[in-house]
Tab-separated table of C-alpha atoms (C1' of nucleotides) in Angstrom:
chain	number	residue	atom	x	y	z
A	5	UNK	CA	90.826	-66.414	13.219
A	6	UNK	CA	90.286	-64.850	16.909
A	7	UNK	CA	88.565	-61.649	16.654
A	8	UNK	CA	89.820	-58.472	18.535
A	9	UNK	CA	89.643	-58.642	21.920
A	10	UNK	CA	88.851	-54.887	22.004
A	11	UNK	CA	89.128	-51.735	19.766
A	12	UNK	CA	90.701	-48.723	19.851
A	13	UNK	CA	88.431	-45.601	19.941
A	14	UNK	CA	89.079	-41.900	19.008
A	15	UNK	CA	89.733	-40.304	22.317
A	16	UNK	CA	86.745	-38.010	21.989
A	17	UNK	CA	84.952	-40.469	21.073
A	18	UNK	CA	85.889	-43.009	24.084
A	19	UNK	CA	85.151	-39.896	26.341
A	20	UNK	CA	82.248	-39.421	24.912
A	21	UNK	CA	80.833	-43.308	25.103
A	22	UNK	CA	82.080	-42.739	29.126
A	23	UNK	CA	80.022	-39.495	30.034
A	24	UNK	CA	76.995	-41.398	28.479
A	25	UNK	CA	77.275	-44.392	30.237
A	26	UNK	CA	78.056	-42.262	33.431
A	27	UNK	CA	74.563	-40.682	32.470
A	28	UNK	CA	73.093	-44.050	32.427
A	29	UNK	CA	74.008	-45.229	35.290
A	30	UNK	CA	73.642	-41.938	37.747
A	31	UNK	CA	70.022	-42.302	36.139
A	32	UNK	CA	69.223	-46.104	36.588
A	33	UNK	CA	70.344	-46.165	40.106
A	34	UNK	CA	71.712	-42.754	41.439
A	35	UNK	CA	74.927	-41.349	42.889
A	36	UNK	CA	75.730	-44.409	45.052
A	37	UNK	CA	75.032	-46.607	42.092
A	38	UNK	CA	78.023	-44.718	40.216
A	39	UNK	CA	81.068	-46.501	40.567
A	40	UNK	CA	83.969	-47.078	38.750
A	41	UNK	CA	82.938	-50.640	38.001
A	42	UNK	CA	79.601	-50.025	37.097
A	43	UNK	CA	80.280	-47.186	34.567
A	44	UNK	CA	82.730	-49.020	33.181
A	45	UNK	CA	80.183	-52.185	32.770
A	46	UNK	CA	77.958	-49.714	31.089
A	47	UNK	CA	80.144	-48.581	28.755
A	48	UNK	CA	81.391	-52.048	27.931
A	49	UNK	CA	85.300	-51.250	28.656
A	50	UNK	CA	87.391	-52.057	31.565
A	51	UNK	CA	87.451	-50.198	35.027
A	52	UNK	CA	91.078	-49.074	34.017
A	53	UNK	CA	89.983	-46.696	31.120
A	54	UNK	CA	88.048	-44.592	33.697
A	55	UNK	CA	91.681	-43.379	34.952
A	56	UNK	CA	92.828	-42.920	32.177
A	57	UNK	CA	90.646	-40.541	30.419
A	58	UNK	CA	89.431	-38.588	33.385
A	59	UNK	CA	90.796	-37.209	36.663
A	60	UNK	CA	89.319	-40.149	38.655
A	61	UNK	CA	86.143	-40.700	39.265
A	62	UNK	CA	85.301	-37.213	40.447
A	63	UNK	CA	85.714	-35.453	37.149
A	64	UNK	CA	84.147	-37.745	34.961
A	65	UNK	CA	81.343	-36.991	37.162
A	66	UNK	CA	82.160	-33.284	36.538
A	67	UNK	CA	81.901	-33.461	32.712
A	68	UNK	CA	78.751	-35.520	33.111
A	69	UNK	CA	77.010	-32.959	34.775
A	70	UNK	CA	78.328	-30.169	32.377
A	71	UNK	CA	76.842	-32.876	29.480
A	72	UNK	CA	73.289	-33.459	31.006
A	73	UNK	CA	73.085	-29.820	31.545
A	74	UNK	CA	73.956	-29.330	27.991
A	75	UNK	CA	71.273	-31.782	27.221
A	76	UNK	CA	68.018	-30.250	29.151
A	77	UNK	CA	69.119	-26.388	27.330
A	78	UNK	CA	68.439	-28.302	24.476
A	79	UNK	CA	65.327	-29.711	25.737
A	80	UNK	CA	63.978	-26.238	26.966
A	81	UNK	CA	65.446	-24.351	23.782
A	82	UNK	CA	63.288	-27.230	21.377
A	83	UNK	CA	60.226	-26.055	23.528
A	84	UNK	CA	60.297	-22.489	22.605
A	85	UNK	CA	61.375	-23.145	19.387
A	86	UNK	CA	57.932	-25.210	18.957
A	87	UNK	CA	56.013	-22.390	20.617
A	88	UNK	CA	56.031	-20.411	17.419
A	89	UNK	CA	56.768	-16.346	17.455
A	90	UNK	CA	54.653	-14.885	20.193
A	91	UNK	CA	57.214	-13.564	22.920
A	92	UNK	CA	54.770	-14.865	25.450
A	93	UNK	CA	54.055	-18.361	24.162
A	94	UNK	CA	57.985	-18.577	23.587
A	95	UNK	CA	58.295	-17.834	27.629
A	96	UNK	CA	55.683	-19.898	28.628
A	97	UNK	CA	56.991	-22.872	26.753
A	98	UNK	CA	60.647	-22.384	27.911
A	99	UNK	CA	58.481	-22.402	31.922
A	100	UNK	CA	56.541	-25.302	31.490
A	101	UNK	CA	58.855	-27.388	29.614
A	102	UNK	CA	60.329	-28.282	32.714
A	103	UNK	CA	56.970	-30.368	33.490
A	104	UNK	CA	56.761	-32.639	31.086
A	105	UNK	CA	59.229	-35.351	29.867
A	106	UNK	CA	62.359	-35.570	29.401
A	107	UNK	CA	62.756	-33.094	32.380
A	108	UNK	CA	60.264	-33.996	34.541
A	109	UNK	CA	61.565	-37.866	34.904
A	110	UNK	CA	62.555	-39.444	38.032
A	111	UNK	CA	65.802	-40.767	36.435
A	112	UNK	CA	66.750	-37.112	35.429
A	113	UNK	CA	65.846	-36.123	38.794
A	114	UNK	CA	68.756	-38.992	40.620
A	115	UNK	CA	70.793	-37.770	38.177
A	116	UNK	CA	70.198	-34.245	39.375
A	117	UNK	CA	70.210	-34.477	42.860
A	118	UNK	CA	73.513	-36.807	42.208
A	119	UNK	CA	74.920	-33.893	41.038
A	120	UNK	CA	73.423	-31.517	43.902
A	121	UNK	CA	75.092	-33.950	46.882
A	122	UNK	CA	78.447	-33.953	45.067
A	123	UNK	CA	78.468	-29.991	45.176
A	124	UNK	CA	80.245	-29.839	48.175
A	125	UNK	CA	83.827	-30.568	45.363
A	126	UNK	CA	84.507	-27.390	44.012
A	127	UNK	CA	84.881	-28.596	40.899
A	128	UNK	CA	81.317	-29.457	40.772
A	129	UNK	CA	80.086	-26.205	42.530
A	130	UNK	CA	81.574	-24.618	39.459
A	131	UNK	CA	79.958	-26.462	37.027
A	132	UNK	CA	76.517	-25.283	38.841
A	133	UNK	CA	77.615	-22.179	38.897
A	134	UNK	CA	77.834	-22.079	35.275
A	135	UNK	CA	75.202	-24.333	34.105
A	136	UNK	CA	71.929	-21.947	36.051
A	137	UNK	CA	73.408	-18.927	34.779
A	138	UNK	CA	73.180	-19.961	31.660
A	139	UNK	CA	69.867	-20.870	32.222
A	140	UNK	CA	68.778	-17.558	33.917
A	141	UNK	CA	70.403	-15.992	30.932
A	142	UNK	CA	68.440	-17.663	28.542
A	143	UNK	CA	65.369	-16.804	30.607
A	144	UNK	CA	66.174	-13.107	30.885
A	145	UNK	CA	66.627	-13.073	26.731
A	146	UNK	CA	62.760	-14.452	26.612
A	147	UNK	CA	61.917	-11.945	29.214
A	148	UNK	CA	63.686	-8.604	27.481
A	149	UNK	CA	61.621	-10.047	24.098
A	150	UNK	CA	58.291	-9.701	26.153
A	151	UNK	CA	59.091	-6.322	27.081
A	152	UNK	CA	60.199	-6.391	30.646
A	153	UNK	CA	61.923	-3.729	31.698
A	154	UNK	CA	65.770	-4.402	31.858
A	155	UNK	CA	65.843	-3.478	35.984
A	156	UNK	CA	62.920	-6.260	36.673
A	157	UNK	CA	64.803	-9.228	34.343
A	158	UNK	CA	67.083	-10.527	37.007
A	159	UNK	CA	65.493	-10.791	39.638
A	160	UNK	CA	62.288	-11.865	38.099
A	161	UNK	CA	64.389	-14.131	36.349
A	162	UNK	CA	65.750	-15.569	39.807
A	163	UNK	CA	61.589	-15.728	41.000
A	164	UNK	CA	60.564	-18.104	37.929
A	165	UNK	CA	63.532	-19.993	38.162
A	166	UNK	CA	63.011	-20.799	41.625
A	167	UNK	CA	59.347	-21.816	41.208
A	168	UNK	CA	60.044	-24.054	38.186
A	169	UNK	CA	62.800	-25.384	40.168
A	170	UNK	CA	60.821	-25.819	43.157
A	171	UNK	CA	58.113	-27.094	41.248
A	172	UNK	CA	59.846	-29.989	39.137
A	173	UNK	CA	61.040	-31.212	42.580
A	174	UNK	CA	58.466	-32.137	44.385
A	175	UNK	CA	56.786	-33.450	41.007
A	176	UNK	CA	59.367	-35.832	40.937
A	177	UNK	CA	59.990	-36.379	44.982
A	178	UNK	CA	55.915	-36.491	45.781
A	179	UNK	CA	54.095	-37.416	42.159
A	180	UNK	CA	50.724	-37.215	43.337
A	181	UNK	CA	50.041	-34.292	45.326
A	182	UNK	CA	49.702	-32.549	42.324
A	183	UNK	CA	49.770	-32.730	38.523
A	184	UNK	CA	52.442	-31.517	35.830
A	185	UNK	CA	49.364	-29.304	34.614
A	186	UNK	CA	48.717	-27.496	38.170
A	187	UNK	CA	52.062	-26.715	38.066
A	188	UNK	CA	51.616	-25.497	34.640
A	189	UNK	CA	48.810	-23.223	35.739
A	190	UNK	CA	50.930	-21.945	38.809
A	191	UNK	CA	54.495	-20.917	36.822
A	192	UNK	CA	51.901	-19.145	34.064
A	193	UNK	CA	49.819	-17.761	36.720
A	194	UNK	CA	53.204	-15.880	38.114
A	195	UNK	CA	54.560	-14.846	34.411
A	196	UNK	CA	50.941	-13.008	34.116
A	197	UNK	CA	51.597	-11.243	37.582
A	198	UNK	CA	54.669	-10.008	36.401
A	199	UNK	CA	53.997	-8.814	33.540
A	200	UNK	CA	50.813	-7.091	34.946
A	201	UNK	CA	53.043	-5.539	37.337
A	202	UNK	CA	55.413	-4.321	34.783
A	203	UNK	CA	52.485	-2.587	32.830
A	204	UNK	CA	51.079	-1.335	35.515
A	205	UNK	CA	54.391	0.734	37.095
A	206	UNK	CA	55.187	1.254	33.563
A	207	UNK	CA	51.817	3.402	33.176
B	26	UNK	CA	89.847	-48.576	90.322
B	27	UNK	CA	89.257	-48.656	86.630
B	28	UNK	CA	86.171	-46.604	85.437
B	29	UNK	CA	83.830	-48.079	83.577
B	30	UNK	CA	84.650	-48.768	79.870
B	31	UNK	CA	81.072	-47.710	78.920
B	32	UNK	CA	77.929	-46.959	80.718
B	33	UNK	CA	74.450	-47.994	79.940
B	34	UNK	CA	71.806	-45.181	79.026
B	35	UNK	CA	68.083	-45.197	78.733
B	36	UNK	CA	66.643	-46.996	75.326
B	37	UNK	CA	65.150	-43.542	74.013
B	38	UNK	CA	68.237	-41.553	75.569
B	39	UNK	CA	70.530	-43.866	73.790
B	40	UNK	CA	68.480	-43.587	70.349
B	41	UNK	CA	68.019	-40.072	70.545
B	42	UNK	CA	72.305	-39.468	71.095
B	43	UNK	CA	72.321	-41.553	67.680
B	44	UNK	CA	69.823	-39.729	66.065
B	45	UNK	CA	71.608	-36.485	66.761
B	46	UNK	CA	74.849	-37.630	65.727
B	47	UNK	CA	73.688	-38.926	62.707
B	48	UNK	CA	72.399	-35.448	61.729
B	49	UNK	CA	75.795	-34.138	63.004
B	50	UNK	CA	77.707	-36.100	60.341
B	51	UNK	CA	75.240	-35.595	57.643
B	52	UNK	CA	75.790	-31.640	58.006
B	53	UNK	CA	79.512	-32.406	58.220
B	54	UNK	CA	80.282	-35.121	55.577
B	55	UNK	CA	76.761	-35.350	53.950
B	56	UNK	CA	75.530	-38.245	52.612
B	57	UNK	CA	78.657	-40.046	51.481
B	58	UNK	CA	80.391	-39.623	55.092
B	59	UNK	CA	77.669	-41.331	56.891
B	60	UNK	CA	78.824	-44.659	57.109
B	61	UNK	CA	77.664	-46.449	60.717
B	62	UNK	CA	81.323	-45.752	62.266
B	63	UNK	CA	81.350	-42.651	61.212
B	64	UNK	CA	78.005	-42.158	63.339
B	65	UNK	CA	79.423	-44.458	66.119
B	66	UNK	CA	82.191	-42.744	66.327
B	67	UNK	CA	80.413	-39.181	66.775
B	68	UNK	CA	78.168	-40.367	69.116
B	69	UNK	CA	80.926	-42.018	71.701
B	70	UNK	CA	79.924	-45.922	71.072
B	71	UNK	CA	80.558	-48.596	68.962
B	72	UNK	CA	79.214	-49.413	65.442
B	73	UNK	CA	77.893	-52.087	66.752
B	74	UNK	CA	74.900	-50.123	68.984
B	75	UNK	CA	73.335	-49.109	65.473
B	76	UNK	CA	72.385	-52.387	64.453
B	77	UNK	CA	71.033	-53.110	67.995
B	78	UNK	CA	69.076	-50.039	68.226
B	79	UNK	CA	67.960	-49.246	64.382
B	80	UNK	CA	66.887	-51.400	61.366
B	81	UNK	CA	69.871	-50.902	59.573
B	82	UNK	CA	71.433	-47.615	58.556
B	83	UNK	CA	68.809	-46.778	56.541
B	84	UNK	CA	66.133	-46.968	59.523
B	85	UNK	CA	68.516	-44.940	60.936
B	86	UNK	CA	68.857	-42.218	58.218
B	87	UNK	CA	64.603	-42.033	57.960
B	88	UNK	CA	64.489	-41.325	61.799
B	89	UNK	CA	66.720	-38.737	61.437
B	90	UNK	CA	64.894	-37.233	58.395
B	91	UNK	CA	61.885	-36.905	60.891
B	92	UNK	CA	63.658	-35.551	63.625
B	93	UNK	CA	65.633	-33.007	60.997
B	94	UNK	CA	62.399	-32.018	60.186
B	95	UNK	CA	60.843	-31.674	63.177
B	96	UNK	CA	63.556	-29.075	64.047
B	97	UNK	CA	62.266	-27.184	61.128
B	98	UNK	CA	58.989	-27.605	61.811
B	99	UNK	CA	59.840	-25.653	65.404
B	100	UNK	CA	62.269	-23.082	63.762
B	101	UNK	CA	59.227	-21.920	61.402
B	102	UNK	CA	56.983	-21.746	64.219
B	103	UNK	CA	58.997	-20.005	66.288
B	104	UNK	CA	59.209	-17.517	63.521
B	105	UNK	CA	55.410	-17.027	62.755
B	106	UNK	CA	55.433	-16.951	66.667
B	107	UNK	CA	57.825	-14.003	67.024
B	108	UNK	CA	56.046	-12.156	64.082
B	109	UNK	CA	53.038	-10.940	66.483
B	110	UNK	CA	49.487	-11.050	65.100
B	111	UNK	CA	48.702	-9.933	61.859
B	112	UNK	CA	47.598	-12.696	60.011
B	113	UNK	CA	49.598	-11.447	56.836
B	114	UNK	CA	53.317	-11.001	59.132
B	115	UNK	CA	52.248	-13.970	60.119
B	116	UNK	CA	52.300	-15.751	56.487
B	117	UNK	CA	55.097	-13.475	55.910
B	118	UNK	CA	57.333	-14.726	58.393
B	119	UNK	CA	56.953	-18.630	58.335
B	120	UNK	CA	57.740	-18.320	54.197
B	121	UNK	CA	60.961	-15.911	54.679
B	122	UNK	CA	62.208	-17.867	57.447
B	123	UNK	CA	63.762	-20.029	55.548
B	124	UNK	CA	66.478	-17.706	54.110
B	125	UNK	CA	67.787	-17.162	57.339
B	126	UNK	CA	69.540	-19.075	59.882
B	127	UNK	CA	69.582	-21.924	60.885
B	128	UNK	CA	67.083	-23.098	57.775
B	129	UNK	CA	69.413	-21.181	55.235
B	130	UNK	CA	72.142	-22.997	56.078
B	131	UNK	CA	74.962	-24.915	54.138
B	132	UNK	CA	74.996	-28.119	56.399
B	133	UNK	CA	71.657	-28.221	56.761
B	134	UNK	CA	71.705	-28.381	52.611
B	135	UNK	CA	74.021	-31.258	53.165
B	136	UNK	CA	71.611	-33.004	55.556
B	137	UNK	CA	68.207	-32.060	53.272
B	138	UNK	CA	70.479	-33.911	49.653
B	139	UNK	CA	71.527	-36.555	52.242
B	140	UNK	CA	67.780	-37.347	52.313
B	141	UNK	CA	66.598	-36.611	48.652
B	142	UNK	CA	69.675	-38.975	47.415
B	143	UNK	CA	67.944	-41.602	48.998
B	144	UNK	CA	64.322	-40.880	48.172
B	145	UNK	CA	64.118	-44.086	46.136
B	146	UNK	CA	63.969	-46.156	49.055
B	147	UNK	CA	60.276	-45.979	50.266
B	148	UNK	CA	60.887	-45.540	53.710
B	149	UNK	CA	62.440	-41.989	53.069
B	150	UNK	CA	59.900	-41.853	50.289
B	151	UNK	CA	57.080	-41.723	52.651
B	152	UNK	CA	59.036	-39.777	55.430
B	153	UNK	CA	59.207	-36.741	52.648
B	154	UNK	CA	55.758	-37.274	51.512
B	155	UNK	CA	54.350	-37.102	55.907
B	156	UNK	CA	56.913	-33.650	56.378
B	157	UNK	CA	55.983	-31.924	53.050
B	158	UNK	CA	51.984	-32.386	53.727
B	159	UNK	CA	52.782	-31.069	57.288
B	160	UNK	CA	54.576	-27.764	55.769
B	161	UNK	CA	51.930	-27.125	53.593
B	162	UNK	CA	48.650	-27.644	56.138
B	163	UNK	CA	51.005	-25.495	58.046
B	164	UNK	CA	51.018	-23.038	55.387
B	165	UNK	CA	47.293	-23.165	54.473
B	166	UNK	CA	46.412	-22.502	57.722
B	167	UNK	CA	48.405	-19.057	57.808
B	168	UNK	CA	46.863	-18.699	54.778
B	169	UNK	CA	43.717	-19.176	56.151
B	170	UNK	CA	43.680	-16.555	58.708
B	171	UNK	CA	44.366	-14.213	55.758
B	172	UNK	CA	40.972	-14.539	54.490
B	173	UNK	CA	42.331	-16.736	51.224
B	174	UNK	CA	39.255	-18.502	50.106
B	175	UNK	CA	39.548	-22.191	50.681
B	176	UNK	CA	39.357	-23.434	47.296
B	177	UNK	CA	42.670	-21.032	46.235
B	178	UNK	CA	44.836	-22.626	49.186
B	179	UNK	CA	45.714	-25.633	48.039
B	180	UNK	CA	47.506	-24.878	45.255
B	181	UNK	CA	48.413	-21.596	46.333
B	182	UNK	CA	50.023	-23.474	49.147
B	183	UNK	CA	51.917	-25.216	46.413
B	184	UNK	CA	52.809	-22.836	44.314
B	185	UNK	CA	54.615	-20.724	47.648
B	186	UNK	CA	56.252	-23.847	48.694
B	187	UNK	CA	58.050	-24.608	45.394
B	188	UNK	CA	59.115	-20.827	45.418
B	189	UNK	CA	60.494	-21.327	48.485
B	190	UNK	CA	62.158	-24.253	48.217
B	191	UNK	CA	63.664	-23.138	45.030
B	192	UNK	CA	65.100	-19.897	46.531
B	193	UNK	CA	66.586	-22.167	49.539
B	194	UNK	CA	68.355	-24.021	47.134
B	195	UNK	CA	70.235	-21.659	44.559
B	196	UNK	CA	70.529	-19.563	48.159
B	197	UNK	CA	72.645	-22.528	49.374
B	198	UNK	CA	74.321	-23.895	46.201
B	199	UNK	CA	75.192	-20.927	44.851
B	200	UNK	CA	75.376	-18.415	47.458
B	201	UNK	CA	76.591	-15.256	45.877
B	202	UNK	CA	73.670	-15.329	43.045
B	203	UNK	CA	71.172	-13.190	45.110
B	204	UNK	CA	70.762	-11.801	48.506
B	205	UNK	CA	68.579	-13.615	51.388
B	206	UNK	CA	66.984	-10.242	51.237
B	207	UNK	CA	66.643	-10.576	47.622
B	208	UNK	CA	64.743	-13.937	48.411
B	209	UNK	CA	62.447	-12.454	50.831
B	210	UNK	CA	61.923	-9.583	48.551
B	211	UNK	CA	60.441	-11.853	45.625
B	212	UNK	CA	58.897	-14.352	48.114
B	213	UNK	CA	56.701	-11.289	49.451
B	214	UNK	CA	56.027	-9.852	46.337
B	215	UNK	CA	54.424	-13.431	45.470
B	216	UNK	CA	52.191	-13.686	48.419
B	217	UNK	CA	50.967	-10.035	47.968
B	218	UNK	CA	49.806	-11.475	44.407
B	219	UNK	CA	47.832	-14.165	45.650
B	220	UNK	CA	46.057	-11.879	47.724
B	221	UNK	CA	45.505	-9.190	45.716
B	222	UNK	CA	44.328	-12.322	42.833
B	223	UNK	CA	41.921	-13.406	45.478
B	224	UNK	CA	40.899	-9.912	46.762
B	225	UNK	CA	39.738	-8.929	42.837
B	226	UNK	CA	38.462	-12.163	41.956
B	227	UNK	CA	35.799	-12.414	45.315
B	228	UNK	CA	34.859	-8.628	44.370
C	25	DA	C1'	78.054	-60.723	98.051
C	26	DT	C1'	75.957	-63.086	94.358
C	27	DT	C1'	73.224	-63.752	90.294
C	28	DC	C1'	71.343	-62.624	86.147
C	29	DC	C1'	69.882	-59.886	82.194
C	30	DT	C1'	71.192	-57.488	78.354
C	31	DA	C1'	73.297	-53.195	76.722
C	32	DT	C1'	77.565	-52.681	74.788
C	33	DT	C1'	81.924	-53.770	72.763
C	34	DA	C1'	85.039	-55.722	69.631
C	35	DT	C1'	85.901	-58.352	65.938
C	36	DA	C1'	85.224	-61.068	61.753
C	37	DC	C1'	83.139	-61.489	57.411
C	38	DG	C1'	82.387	-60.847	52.424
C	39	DA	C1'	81.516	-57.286	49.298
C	40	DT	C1'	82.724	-53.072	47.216
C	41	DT	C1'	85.207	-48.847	46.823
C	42	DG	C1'	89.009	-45.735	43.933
C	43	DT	C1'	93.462	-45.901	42.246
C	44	DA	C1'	97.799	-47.673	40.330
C	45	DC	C1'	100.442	-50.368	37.323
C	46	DA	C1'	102.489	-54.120	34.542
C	47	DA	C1'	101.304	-56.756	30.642
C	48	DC	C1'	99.011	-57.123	26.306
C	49	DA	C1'	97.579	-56.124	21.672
C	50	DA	C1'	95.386	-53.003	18.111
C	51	DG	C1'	96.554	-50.561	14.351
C	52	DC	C1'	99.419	-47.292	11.953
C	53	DA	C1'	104.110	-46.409	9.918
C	54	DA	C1'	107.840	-48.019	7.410
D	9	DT	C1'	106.151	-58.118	6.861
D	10	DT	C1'	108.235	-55.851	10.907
D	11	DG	C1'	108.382	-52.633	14.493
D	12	DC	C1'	106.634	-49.143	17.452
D	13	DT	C1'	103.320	-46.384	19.882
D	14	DT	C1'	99.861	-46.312	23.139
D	15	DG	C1'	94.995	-47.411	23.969
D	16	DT	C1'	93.236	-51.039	26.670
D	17	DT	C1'	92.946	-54.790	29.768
D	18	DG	C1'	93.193	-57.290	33.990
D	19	DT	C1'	94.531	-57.465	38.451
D	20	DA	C1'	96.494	-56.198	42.835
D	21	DC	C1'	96.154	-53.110	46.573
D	22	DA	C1'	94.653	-50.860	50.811
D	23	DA	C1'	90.646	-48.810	52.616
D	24	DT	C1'	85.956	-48.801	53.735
D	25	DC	C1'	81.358	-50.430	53.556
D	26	DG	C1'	76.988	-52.851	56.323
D	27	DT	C1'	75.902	-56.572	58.991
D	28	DA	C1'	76.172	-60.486	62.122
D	29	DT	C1'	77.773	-62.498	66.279
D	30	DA	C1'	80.480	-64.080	70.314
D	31	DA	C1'	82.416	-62.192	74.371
D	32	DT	C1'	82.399	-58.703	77.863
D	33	DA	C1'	80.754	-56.066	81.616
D	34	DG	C1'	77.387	-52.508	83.628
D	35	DG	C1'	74.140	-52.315	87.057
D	36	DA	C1'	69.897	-53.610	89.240
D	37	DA	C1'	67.680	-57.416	91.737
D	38	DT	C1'	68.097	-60.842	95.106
DNA sequence: ATTCCTATTATACGATTGTACAACAAGCAA
DNA sequence: TTGCTTGTTGTACAATCGTATAATAGGAAT
């Protein structure tokens, strides 16, 4: 006659639902926004289960960050894999992605910079740590495919990161002093220089 | 016989003590720690002075963005200052100076996310909007004296920016990654681009 | 010495925080 | 059907938050 008052979940499954709705949240309305309570609300359970499943509220922020990251390398590794074969087009895409939606969204960007004031926890640090090596990594693969030289990948690697990175933020802090496509212009403007560069030494 | 329990100070002395100890506990406890007796407390008076003095803690915060950045607005000068008068030191100086003390600087990071985190109120909003425009009119004006053609500056102006704001921030999160020198390495290279780009292009 | 203004203090208030824990019940095993 | 395991709930707890306000007292003016 009464129906269940709740139901049990598969654990990865419950963890799962909370990194989401820890996602949701840090998005909607940032890192102050992210309380127990709130995430729980989200998730539709009760504030308890937070305890529970993660090492307070710290690390479920953690595994949230190591999620979202997951998410945008999937994001930037869909744009290259649209760009088609050309070694150039595939690094340009993986560049500019960053410019356009999902990425370039002010809700990804409270989630980000969420993350960014909570990196003082080493727990979080390491998760950085991890996450933009992984990126440069991936960059440095497109790179190599291009024909950099191995001795110029890192740091040029470091260079476009830091532009994009650079760029993305104040698209999302200051929308309106310029446009997603200037920005496009600028990060492929830099590739070329490189590249040029690398020919020309190379000569 | 008793000594006074408090004394009174000037209006602007008063704010300014507040304003300085509010950056003080951002680059200690960054934006979580700054609660208004945590700010009270560093500046020698009681929690109660903030709400006579400021709109809020928020007020508070945005005033301290400007000041915060008014500092940096005097360490980069100081640095273009020292650099002699070659237009191109010049440029050169005011965009490395910021991977050295006291711009590259781990509680200064604290204080700059402090601010960001709360970019979604409008008041910091517009605070980051009036300092950013100011950094880059600074910029295009170095750039100026180089001989860059006016209609490149804008969004070359951009472009150096976002590469150095990018470098400040893996420099600070992830110290470890890549050398300041590193930093000021790539940073130069970029600049000697834009020239050369501008010194081809106007042959 | 006295008066007065107000900067400053101290406290109270309701709301919200993270964590801990006892009680409950869902759902599988027997 | 009965029992058992444990995922889940709901709440209590102390601490902290921002703000408002009455009471205090510094310090200049008279």
């Amino acid at each position: 006659m009464s129906k269940p008052a709740f139901s049990r979940a598969e654990p990865d499954a419950r963890r799962q639902s909370l990194i989401e709705a820890t996602a949701r949240v840090l998005a909607r309305d940032g890192a102050t926004g992210a309380s127990v309570r709130a995430i729980a609300l989200e998730a539709g359970v009760s504030p308890g289960l937070v305890g529970h499943y993660f090492a307070g509220i710290d690390g479920l922020v953690a595994e949230t960050y190591a999620a979202v990251g997951q998410q945008v390398h999937v994001a930037l590794a869909a744009a290259v894999a649209a760009a088609g074969d050309d070694p150039r087009d595939r690094v340009a895409a993986y560049v500019t992605a960053s410019f356009a939606p999902p990425i370039a969204d002010r809700a990804l960007f409270a989630t980000w910079i969420a993350f960014w004031s909570l990196s003082a926890k080493p727990i979080i640090a390491a998760r950085h740590d991890a996450l933009y090596q992984s990126y440069r990594d991936d960059l440095e693969a497109l790179l190599a495919a291009c024909g950099l030289p191995a001795a110029d990948r890192r740091l040029v690697a470091i260079a476009i990161t830091a532009l994009v990175d650079g760029l993305w933020l104040e698209l999302c802090l200051s929308p309106g002093n310029f446009t997603p496509g200037e920005a496009r212009v600028l990060a492929e403007r830099q590739l070329e220089s490189y590249f040029d560069r690398s020919a020309k030494s190379s000569r």
